């Protein structure tokens, strides 16, 4: 069953389905480097909007740490 959660990146409330048999985030294609960085930088799951935003970044590596920060000023 999905759990109420707060995204540690942007602070938005969301329903985390990572423990369910099916979650929307399962369909996202995130590279191994990005998954590793997200796991290191954040405790818990990120909301789908943040995961999609990060997945759209052309490259996440050691020099691209700023991309992991949520910039909601746009």
Short mmCIF file of C-alpha atoms in Angstrom, two decimals:
data_model
loop_
_atom_site.label_atom_id
_atom_site.label_comp_id
_atom_site.label_asym_id
_atom_site.label_seq_id
_atom_site.Cartn_x
_atom_site.Cartn_y
_atom_site.Cartn_z
CA UNK A 1 0.00 0.00 0.00
CA UNK A 2 1.32 3.45 -0.91
CA UNK A 3 2.63 5.53 1.97
CA UNK A 4 2.27 9.27 2.50
CA UNK A 5 5.72 10.83 2.16
CA UNK A 6 7.45 14.16 1.75
CA UNK A 7 10.01 14.54 -1.01
CA UNK A 8 13.41 15.27 0.57
CA UNK A 9 14.44 17.23 -2.55
CA UNK A 10 11.53 19.64 -3.04
CA UNK A 11 9.41 19.19 0.09
CA UNK A 12 6.25 18.23 -1.80
CA UNK A 13 3.90 15.63 -0.31
CA UNK A 14 3.39 12.50 -2.41
CA UNK A 15 2.33 8.87 -2.20
CA UNK A 16 5.32 6.54 -2.31
CA UNK A 17 4.56 3.18 -3.84
CA UNK A 18 8.10 1.75 -3.73
CA UNK A 19 6.95 -1.05 -1.44
CA UNK A 20 3.97 -1.85 -3.67
CA UNK A 21 3.99 -4.38 -6.46
CA UNK A 22 3.60 -1.44 -8.85
CA UNK A 23 4.75 2.20 -8.59
CA UNK A 24 4.86 4.94 -11.24
CA UNK A 25 8.57 5.43 -10.57
CA UNK A 26 9.25 1.86 -11.74
CA UNK A 27 8.71 3.01 -15.34
CA UNK A 28 11.33 5.76 -15.19
CA UNK A 29 14.64 5.09 -16.87
CA UNK A 30 17.28 6.53 -14.58
CA UNK A 31 20.92 5.71 -15.16
CA UNK A 32 22.96 3.82 -12.58
CA UNK A 33 25.03 6.92 -11.75
CA UNK A 34 21.91 8.97 -11.07
CA UNK A 35 20.32 6.26 -8.93
CA UNK A 36 23.53 6.01 -6.92
CA UNK A 37 23.77 9.79 -6.40
CA UNK A 38 20.12 10.09 -5.36
CA UNK A 39 20.58 7.24 -2.89
CA UNK A 40 23.63 8.93 -1.39
CA UNK A 41 22.22 12.46 -1.30
CA UNK A 42 18.69 11.81 -0.01
CA UNK A 43 17.08 9.73 2.72
CA UNK A 44 13.97 8.14 1.28
CA UNK A 45 12.19 8.33 -2.05
CA UNK A 46 11.85 11.41 -4.23
CA UNK A 47 8.53 12.46 -5.72
CA UNK A 48 7.77 11.52 -9.30
CA UNK A 49 8.16 15.14 -10.48
CA UNK A 50 11.70 15.34 -9.09
CA UNK A 51 12.63 11.95 -10.50
CA UNK A 52 11.37 12.98 -13.93
CA UNK A 53 13.23 16.29 -13.72
CA UNK A 54 16.48 14.59 -12.74
CA UNK A 55 15.99 11.92 -15.39
CA UNK A 56 15.72 14.65 -18.02
CA UNK A 57 19.15 16.03 -17.07
CA UNK A 58 21.58 15.03 -19.83
CA UNK A 59 24.28 13.99 -17.38
CA UNK A 60 24.59 13.56 -13.64
CA UNK A 61 28.09 12.95 -12.36
CA UNK A 62 30.43 14.13 -9.62
CA UNK A 63 30.64 17.62 -11.15
CA UNK A 64 26.86 18.02 -11.54
CA UNK A 65 25.81 18.09 -7.89
CA UNK A 66 23.76 21.26 -8.38
CA UNK A 67 21.36 19.35 -10.63
CA UNK A 68 20.26 17.32 -7.61
CA UNK A 69 19.13 20.45 -5.77
CA UNK A 70 15.56 21.49 -6.40
CA UNK A 71 15.42 24.95 -7.96
CA UNK A 72 11.84 26.09 -7.67
CA UNK A 73 12.64 29.72 -8.56
CA UNK A 74 11.86 29.11 -12.24
#
